[in-house]
Short mmCIF file of C-alpha atoms and ligand atoms in Angstrom, two decimals:
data_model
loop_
_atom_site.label_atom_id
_atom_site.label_comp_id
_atom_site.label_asym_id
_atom_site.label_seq_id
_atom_site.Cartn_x
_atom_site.Cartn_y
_atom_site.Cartn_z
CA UNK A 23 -6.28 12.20 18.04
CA UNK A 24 -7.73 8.86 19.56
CA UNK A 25 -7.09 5.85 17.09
CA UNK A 26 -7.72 2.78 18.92
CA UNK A 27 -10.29 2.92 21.54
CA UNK A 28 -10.52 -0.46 23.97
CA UNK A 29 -13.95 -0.55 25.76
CA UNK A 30 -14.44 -2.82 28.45
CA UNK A 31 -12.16 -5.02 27.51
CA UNK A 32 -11.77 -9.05 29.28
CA UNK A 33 -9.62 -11.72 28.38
CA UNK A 34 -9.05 -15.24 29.46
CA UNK A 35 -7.13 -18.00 28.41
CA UNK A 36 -9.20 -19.94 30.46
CA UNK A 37 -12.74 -19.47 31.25
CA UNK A 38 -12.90 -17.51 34.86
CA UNK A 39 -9.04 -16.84 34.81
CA UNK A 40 -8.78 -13.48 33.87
CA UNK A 41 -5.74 -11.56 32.75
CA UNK A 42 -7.35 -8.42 31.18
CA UNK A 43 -9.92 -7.15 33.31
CA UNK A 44 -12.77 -4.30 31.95
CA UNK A 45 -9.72 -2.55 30.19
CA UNK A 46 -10.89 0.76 28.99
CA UNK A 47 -8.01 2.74 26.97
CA UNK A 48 -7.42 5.17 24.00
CA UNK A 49 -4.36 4.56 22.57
CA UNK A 50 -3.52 8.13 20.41
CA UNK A 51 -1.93 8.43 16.88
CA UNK A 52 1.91 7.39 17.21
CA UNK A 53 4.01 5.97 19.15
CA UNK A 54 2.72 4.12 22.62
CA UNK A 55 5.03 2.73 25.06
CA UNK A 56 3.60 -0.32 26.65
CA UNK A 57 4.75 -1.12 30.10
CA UNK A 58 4.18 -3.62 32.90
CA UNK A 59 5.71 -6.29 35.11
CA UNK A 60 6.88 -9.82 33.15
CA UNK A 61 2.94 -11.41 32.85
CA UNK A 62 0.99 -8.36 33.29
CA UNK A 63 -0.74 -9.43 30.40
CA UNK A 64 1.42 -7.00 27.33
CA UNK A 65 1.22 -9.30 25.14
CA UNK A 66 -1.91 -10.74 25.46
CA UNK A 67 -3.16 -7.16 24.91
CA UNK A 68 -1.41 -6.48 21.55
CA UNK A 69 -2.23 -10.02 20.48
CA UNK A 70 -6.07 -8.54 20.95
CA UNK A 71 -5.48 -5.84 19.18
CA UNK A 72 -3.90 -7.18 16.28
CA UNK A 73 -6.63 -9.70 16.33
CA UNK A 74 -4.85 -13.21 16.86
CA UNK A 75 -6.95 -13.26 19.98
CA UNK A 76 -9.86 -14.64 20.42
CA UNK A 77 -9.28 -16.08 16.69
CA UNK A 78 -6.68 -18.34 17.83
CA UNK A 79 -6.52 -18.46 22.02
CA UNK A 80 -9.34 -17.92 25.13
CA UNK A 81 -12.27 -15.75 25.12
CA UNK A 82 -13.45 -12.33 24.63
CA UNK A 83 -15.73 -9.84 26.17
CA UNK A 84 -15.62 -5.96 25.28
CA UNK A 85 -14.38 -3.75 22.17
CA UNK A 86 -11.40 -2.53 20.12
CA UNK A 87 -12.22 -0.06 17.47
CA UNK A 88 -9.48 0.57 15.33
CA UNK A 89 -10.78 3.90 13.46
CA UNK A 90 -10.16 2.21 9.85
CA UNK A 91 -6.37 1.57 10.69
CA UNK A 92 -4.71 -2.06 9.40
CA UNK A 93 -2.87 -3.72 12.22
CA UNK A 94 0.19 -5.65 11.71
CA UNK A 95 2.78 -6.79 14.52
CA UNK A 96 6.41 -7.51 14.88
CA UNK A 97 7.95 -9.65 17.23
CA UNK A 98 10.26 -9.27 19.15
CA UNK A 99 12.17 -12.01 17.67
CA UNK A 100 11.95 -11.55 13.88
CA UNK A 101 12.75 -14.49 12.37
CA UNK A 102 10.33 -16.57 13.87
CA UNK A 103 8.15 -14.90 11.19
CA UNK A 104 10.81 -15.87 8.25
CA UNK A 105 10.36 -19.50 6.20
CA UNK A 106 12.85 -18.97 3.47
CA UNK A 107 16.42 -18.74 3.97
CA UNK A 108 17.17 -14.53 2.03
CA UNK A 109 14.95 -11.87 1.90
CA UNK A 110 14.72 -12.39 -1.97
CA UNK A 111 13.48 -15.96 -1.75
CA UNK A 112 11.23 -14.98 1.70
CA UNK A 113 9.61 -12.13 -0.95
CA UNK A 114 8.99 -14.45 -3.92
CA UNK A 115 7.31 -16.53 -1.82
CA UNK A 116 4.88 -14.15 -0.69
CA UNK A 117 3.86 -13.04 -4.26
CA UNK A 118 4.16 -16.53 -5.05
CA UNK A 119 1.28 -16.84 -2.22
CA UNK A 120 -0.34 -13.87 -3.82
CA UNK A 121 -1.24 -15.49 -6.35
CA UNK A 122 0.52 -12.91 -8.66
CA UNK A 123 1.56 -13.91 -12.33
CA UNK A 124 5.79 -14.14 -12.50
CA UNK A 125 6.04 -11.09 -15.08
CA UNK A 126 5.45 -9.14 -12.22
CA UNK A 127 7.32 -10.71 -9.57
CA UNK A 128 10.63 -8.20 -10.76
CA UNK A 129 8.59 -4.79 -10.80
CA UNK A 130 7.61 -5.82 -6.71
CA UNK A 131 10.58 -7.33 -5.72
CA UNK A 132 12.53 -3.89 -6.78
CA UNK A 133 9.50 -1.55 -5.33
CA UNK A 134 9.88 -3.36 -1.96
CA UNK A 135 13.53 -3.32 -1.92
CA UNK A 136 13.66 0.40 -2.81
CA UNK A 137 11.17 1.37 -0.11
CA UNK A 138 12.42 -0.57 2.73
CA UNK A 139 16.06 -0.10 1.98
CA UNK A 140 16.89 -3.70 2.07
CA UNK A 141 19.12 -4.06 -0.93
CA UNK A 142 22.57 -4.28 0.47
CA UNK A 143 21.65 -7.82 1.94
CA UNK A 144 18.85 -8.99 -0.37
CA UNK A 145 21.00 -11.99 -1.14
CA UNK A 146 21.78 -12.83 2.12
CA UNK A 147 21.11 -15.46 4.56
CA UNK A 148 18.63 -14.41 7.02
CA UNK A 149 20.14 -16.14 9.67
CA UNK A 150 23.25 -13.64 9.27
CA UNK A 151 21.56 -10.41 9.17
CA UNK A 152 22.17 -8.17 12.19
CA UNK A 153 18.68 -7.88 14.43
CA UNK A 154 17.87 -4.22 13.02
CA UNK A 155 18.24 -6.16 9.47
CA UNK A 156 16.01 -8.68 10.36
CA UNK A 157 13.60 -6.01 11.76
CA UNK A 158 13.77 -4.08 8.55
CA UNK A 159 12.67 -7.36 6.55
CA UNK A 160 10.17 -8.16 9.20
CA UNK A 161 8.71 -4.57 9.06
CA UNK A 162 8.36 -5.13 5.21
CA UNK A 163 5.94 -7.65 5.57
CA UNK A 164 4.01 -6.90 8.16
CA UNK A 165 2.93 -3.32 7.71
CA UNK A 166 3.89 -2.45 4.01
CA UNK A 167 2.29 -5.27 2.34
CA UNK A 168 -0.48 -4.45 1.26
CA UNK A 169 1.02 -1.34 -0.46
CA UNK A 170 3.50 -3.56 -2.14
CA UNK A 171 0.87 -5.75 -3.49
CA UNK A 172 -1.61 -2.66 -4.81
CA UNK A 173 1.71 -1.17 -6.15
N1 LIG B 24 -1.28 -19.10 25.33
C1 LIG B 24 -1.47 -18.98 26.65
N2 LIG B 24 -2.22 -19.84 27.34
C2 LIG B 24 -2.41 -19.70 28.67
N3 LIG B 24 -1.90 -18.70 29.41
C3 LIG B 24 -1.13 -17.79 28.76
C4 LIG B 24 -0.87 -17.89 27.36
N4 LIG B 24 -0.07 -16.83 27.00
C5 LIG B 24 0.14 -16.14 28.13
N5 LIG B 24 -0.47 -16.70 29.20
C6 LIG B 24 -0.49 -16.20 30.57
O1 LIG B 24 -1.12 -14.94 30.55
C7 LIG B 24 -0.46 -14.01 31.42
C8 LIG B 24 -0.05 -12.78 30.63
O2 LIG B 24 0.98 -13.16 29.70
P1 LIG B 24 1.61 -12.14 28.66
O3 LIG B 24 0.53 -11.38 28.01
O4 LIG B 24 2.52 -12.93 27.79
O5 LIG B 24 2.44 -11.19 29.65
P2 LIG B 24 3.55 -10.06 29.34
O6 LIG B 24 3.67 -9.94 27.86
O7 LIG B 24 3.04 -8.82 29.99
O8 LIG B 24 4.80 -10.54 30.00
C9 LIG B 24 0.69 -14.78 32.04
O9 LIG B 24 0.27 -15.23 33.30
C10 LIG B 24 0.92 -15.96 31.10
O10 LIG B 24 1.40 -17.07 31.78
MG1 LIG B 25 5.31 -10.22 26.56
#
């Protein structure tokens, strides 16, 4: 089953300079493996396709249809996405930013801790947490928000 269908896809940084040229993929249900030399352009692509590009950077031509799916990316490095110092305070934050009243801050915070198995360091620095840790925090954000927040 097809999810995310890229049709004649370009992409510059820079007008004439281009490092996606009339891509045309389908990208199935699961898990993809994305492969290339360093500056083939990997990035750039998933940058597309979670739509950072051309919001943010260079210029567009083509499609990516996402079939109804929500896109959400982790980098490779997660805690360039962190701005508190524990996974509590980094959670508050965002229902903070939610605009969410404070009687239901508790009711998230343990939903979100329960379903992303985070509890054991909840409390503790960020910068300490192993790299799968850091993932797992990452991964909360990113792709089960929006469950958290309609929870
Ligand atoms: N923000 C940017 N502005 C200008 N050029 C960029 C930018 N980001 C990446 N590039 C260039 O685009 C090409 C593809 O980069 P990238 O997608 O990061 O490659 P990969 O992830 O496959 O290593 C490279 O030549 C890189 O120098
Ligand atoms: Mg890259």
């Amino acid at each position: 089953m097809t999810k995310i269908t890229i049709s004649h896809l370009s992409f510059a940084y820079r007008k004439k300079d281009l490092i996606i040229k009339d891509l045309n993929l389908e990208i199935p249900a699961g898990l993809s493996l994305l492969t290339g030399p360093t500056g083939c352009g990997k990035s750039t692509l998933l940058k597309l396709i979670a739509g950072l590009y051309p919001k943010y950077a260079g210029h567009r031509d083509g499609q990516i249809v996402l079939n109804g799916l929500t896109k959400a990316m982790m980098f490779q490095n997660p805690a360039e996405q962190f701005t508190m110092a524990t996974p509590r305070e980094e959670i508050i934050f965002a229902l903070e930013n939610l605009g969410l009243n404070k009687d239901e801050y508790e009711r998230k915070l343990d939903f979100a801790v329960k379903f992303s198995q985070i509890d054991k360091f909840l409390d503790q620095k960020i910068i300490t947490l192993s790299g799968g840790e850091k993932q797992r925090v990452a991964w909360l954000f990113w792709s089960q928000w929006t469950l958290i927040y309609f929870y």
